[in-house]
CSV table of C-alpha atoms in Angstrom, one decimal:
chain,number,residue,atom,x,y,z
A,20,MET,CA,93.0,124.3,75.8
A,21,ASN,CA,96.1,123.7,77.9
A,22,GLU,CA,96.5,126.2,80.7
A,23,PHE,CA,99.7,127.4,82.5
A,24,LEU,CA,100.1,129.8,85.4
A,25,ILE,CA,103.2,132.0,85.8
A,26,ASP,CA,102.7,133.2,89.4
A,27,GLY,CA,105.2,135.0,91.6
A,28,GLU,CA,108.7,136.0,90.8
A,29,ILE,CA,110.7,135.1,87.7
A,30,GLY,CA,114.0,133.3,88.5
A,31,SER,CA,115.6,130.1,89.6
A,32,TRP,CA,114.1,130.7,93.0
A,33,GLY,CA,110.6,131.2,91.5
A,34,MET,CA,109.3,130.4,88.0
A,35,SER,CA,112.2,129.0,86.0
A,36,ALA,CA,112.7,128.5,82.3
A,37,SER,CA,113.4,124.8,82.9
A,38,THR,CA,109.9,124.4,84.4
A,39,VAL,CA,108.3,126.2,81.4
A,40,ARG,CA,110.2,124.1,78.9
A,41,GLU,CA,109.4,120.9,80.7
A,42,TYR,CA,105.7,121.8,80.6
A,43,LEU,CA,105.7,122.7,76.9
A,44,SER,CA,107.5,119.5,76.0
A,45,SER,CA,104.7,117.5,77.7
A,46,ILE,CA,101.7,119.1,75.8
A,47,THR,CA,100.3,119.5,72.3
A,48,GLY,CA,97.7,122.1,71.1
A,49,ASP,CA,96.9,125.6,72.1
A,50,VAL,CA,98.0,127.0,75.5
A,51,LYS,CA,96.7,129.8,77.6
A,52,VAL,CA,99.3,131.4,79.9
A,53,THR,CA,98.1,133.5,82.8
A,54,LEU,CA,100.7,136.0,84.0
A,55,GLU,CA,100.7,137.2,87.6
A,56,SER,CA,104.2,138.4,88.4
A,57,PRO,CA,106.1,141.5,89.5
A,58,GLY,CA,109.1,140.4,87.5
A,59,GLY,CA,112.5,139.0,88.6
A,60,SER,CA,115.6,137.8,86.7
A,61,VAL,CA,116.0,139.4,83.3
A,62,PHE,CA,117.9,136.4,82.1
A,63,GLU,CA,115.4,133.8,83.2
A,64,GLY,CA,112.6,135.9,81.7
A,65,ILE,CA,114.3,136.0,78.3
A,66,SER,CA,114.7,132.3,78.4
A,67,ILE,CA,111.0,131.8,79.3
A,68,HIS,CA,110.0,134.2,76.5
A,69,ASN,CA,112.1,132.2,74.0
A,70,ALA,CA,110.6,128.9,75.2
A,71,PHE,CA,107.1,130.1,74.4
A,72,LYS,CA,108.2,131.7,71.1
A,73,GLU,CA,109.7,128.4,70.0
A,74,TYR,CA,106.5,126.5,70.9
A,75,ASP,CA,105.1,125.2,67.5
A,76,LYS,CA,102.4,122.7,68.5
A,77,GLY,CA,99.7,125.3,68.9
A,78,THR,CA,99.0,129.0,69.5
A,79,VAL,CA,100.0,130.8,72.7
A,80,THR,CA,97.6,133.2,74.4
A,81,MET,CA,99.1,135.4,77.1
A,82,VAL,CA,96.5,136.6,79.7
A,83,MET,CA,97.5,139.3,82.1
A,84,GLY,CA,96.3,139.1,85.7
A,85,SER,CA,96.4,141.9,88.2
A,86,LEU,CA,100.1,142.7,87.8
A,87,VAL,CA,102.5,142.1,84.9
A,88,ALA,CA,105.7,144.1,85.5
A,89,SER,CA,109.4,144.3,84.6
A,90,ILE,CA,110.7,141.2,82.7
A,91,THR,CA,107.2,139.6,82.9
A,92,THR,CA,106.1,142.1,80.3
A,93,TYR,CA,108.8,140.7,77.9
A,94,ILE,CA,107.4,137.2,78.5
A,95,ALA,CA,104.0,138.5,77.6
A,96,MET,CA,105.3,139.6,74.2
A,97,ALA,CA,105.8,135.9,73.2
A,98,GLY,CA,102.1,135.4,72.9
A,99,ASP,CA,100.4,134.9,69.5
A,100,LYS,CA,97.6,136.8,71.2
A,101,ILE,CA,97.9,139.0,74.3
A,102,VAL,CA,94.9,139.8,76.5
A,103,ALA,CA,94.6,142.0,79.6
A,104,HIS,CA,91.9,142.6,82.1
A,105,ASP,CA,90.4,146.1,82.8
A,106,ASN,CA,92.0,145.9,86.3
A,107,SER,CA,95.5,144.7,85.1
A,108,THR,CA,98.6,146.8,85.7
A,109,PHE,CA,101.5,146.6,83.2
A,110,MET,CA,104.8,148.2,84.1
A,111,ILE,CA,107.9,148.6,81.8
A,112,HIS,CA,111.3,150.0,82.7
A,113,ASN,CA,115.0,149.8,81.9
A,114,ALA,CA,117.1,146.9,83.2
A,115,TRP,CA,118.8,147.9,86.4
A,116,THR,CA,121.2,146.5,89.0
A,117,PHE,CA,123.0,147.1,92.3
A,118,THR,CA,126.7,147.6,91.5
A,119,TYR,CA,130.0,148.9,92.8
A,120,GLY,CA,133.5,149.4,91.6
A,121,ASP,CA,135.7,151.9,89.7
A,122,GLU,CA,134.8,153.8,86.6
A,123,ASN,CA,135.9,151.0,84.3
A,124,GLU,CA,133.7,148.4,86.1
A,125,LEU,CA,130.7,150.8,86.1
A,126,ARG,CA,131.1,151.3,82.3
A,127,LYS,CA,131.1,147.5,81.7
A,128,VAL,CA,127.9,147.2,83.8
A,129,ALA,CA,126.3,150.1,81.9
A,130,ASP,CA,127.1,148.3,78.6
A,131,VAL,CA,125.3,145.2,79.8
A,132,LEU,CA,122.3,147.1,81.0
A,133,ALA,CA,122.1,149.1,77.7
A,134,GLY,CA,122.2,145.8,75.8
A,135,LEU,CA,119.5,144.2,77.9
A,136,SER,CA,117.2,147.3,77.7
A,137,SER,CA,117.7,147.5,73.9
A,138,LEU,CA,116.8,143.9,73.5
A,139,ILE,CA,113.6,144.3,75.5
A,140,ALA,CA,112.7,147.5,73.8
A,141,LYS,CA,112.7,145.9,70.4
A,142,LYS,CA,109.9,143.6,71.4
A,143,TYR,CA,107.8,146.5,72.7
A,144,ILE,CA,108.4,148.4,69.4
A,145,SER,CA,107.4,145.4,67.4
A,146,LYS,CA,104.2,144.8,69.3
A,147,THR,CA,103.0,148.4,69.7
A,148,GLY,CA,104.3,150.0,66.5
A,149,LYS,CA,105.5,152.9,68.5
A,150,SER,CA,108.8,154.6,67.7
A,151,LYS,CA,112.1,153.7,69.4
A,152,GLU,CA,112.0,157.2,71.0
A,153,ILE,CA,108.6,156.8,72.5
A,154,ILE,CA,109.4,153.3,73.9
A,155,LYS,CA,112.7,154.5,75.3
A,156,GLN,CA,111.1,157.4,77.0
A,157,ALA,CA,108.5,155.1,78.5
A,158,MET,CA,111.2,152.7,79.8
A,159,ASP,CA,113.3,155.6,81.1
A,160,GLN,CA,110.3,156.9,83.2
A,161,GLU,CA,109.4,153.4,84.6
A,162,SER,CA,105.9,153.6,83.1
A,163,TYR,CA,102.7,152.0,84.5
A,164,TYR,CA,99.6,151.3,82.4
A,165,PHE,CA,96.3,150.3,83.9
A,166,GLY,CA,93.4,148.5,82.3
A,167,ASN,CA,92.4,150.0,78.9
A,168,GLU,CA,95.6,152.0,78.9
A,169,ILE,CA,97.4,148.8,78.1
A,170,LEU,CA,95.3,148.3,75.0
A,171,ASP,CA,95.5,151.9,74.0
A,172,PHE,CA,99.3,151.9,74.0
A,173,GLY,CA,99.3,148.7,72.0
A,174,PHE,CA,100.7,146.2,74.5
A,175,CYS,CA,97.7,143.9,74.2
A,176,ASP,CA,95.1,142.9,71.6
A,177,GLU,CA,92.0,142.7,73.8
A,178,ILE,CA,90.6,143.8,77.2
A,179,ILE,CA,88.4,141.5,79.4
A,180,SER,CA,85.8,143.4,81.3
A,181,THR,CA,85.5,142.6,85.0
A,182,GLU,CA,83.5,143.9,88.0
A,183,ASN,CA,86.5,146.0,88.8
A,184,GLN,CA,86.3,147.8,92.2
A,185,ASN,CA,89.9,149.0,92.5
A,186,THR,CA,90.8,152.5,91.4
A,187,LYS,CA,93.9,153.1,89.3
A,188,ASP,CA,95.7,154.7,92.2
A,189,GLU,CA,95.1,151.8,94.5
A,190,SER,CA,96.2,149.3,91.8
A,191,LEU,CA,99.4,151.2,91.0
A,192,ALA,CA,100.3,151.6,94.7
A,193,LEU,CA,100.0,147.8,95.1
A,194,ALA,CA,102.0,147.2,92.0
A,195,ARG,CA,104.8,149.4,93.2
A,196,GLU,CA,105.0,147.6,96.5
A,197,SER,CA,104.9,144.2,94.9
A,198,PHE,CA,107.8,145.3,92.5
A,199,LYS,CA,109.9,146.6,95.5
A,200,ALA,CA,109.4,143.3,97.3
A,201,CYS,CA,110.4,141.4,94.2
A,202,CYS,CA,113.6,143.4,93.8
A,203,LYS,CA,114.5,142.7,97.5
A,204,THR,CA,114.0,139.0,97.0
A,205,ALA,CA,116.0,138.9,93.7
A,206,SER,CA,118.9,140.8,95.2
A,207,GLU,CA,119.1,138.2,98.0
A,208,LYS,CA,118.6,135.1,95.7
A,209,PHE,CA,120.4,135.8,92.4
A,210,SER,CA,124.0,135.0,92.9
A,211,ASN,CA,127.0,136.6,91.3
A,212,ASP,CA,128.0,133.4,89.6
A,213,GLU,CA,124.5,133.2,88.0
A,214,PHE,CA,124.9,136.7,86.7
A,215,VAL,CA,128.3,136.0,85.1
A,216,GLN,CA,127.1,132.8,83.5
A,217,ALA,CA,123.9,134.3,82.2
A,218,VAL,CA,125.5,137.3,80.6
A,219,ALA,CA,128.2,135.1,79.0
A,220,LYS,CA,125.7,132.7,77.6
A,221,LEU,CA,123.5,135.4,76.1
A,222,THR,CA,126.5,136.9,74.5
A,223,LYS,CA,127.9,133.7,73.2
A,224,ASP,CA,124.5,132.8,71.7
A,225,GLY,CA,124.3,136.1,70.0
A,226,VAL,CA,121.2,137.1,72.0
A,227,LEU,CA,122.7,140.0,73.9
A,228,ASP,CA,124.9,142.8,72.5
A,229,VAL,CA,126.7,144.5,75.3
A,230,VAL,CA,128.4,147.0,73.0
A,231,PRO,CA,126.7,150.4,73.5
A,232,ASN,CA,125.0,152.4,70.8
A,233,VAL,CA,124.7,149.4,68.3
A,234,ASP,CA,120.9,149.5,68.2
A,235,ASP,CA,119.9,148.4,64.7
A,236,GLU,CA,116.2,148.0,63.9
A,237,GLU,CA,117.0,145.6,61.0
A,238,LYS,CA,119.0,143.0,62.9
A,239,GLU,CA,118.9,141.0,66.1
A,240,VAL,CA,121.1,142.3,68.9
A,241,ALA,CA,124.3,140.4,68.6
A,242,LEU,CA,128.0,140.7,69.0
A,243,ASN,CA,130.4,140.7,66.1
A,244,SER,CA,132.0,137.3,66.1
A,245,ALA,CA,135.5,138.8,66.2
A,246,LYS,CA,134.7,140.6,69.4
A,247,GLN,CA,132.9,137.8,71.2
A,248,ASP,CA,135.9,136.3,72.9
A,249,GLU,CA,137.2,139.6,74.0
A,250,ARG,CA,133.8,140.7,75.4
A,251,LYS,CA,133.3,137.4,77.1
A,252,ARG,CA,136.6,137.7,79.0
A,253,GLU,CA,135.5,141.2,80.1
A,254,ILE,CA,132.1,139.9,81.2
A,255,GLU,CA,133.5,137.1,83.2
A,256,ILE,CA,135.0,139.5,85.7
A,257,LEU,CA,131.7,141.2,86.4
A,258,GLU,CA,130.0,140.2,89.6
A,259,ARG,CA,126.6,141.9,89.5
A,260,LYS,CA,122.9,141.3,89.7
A,261,VAL,CA,120.4,142.5,87.1
A,262,PHE,CA,116.6,142.8,87.4
């Protein structure tokens, strides 16, 4: 079986979608992907998820290491099979950002964040079978799951037993510190231009719907074609970073 490691932060400064796509184009057969990441760029993570989802030369097994957090959890959802260890930590939350501006600018940013969070939530709902309300509450609260809790909630299919010596409290404390460090790095590395280009591309491709309150369980998140040009012009004036 082919093996691939996603280690460290997700983004052009860390694990990039281009690296993943290049690797997948060079192999055939089943692939085991080990995830060990506190998260990073939402946009890069979505692209990595899509790369694995589109892989059709074998099955994809996602194996969680000690920490799978933020957008890395979305990458995990691309697996045909998802496995966690009894000492893995899994954290989900809403997309968020550092921002500034007047009320109009803040509303635009809120629309983008709502669209991203809705897109991510759909995968959690599909995998776990939980209701939209339960998943939304979990994301609103920035929820951490440890070991068998990941399986119990439905985020994975199997738990691997280890000689785990860490307590849940110790593991969660480490996870939170790793996530904070990731956010700091991302805020320094992810440029405003990258943000604008990434949002515009997701919108143009019909992946992201930045119109609020259009969550439809029966369709992919997408913009009405008549509104795409208008929304794209609005998005192009945004200069923000999303994690």
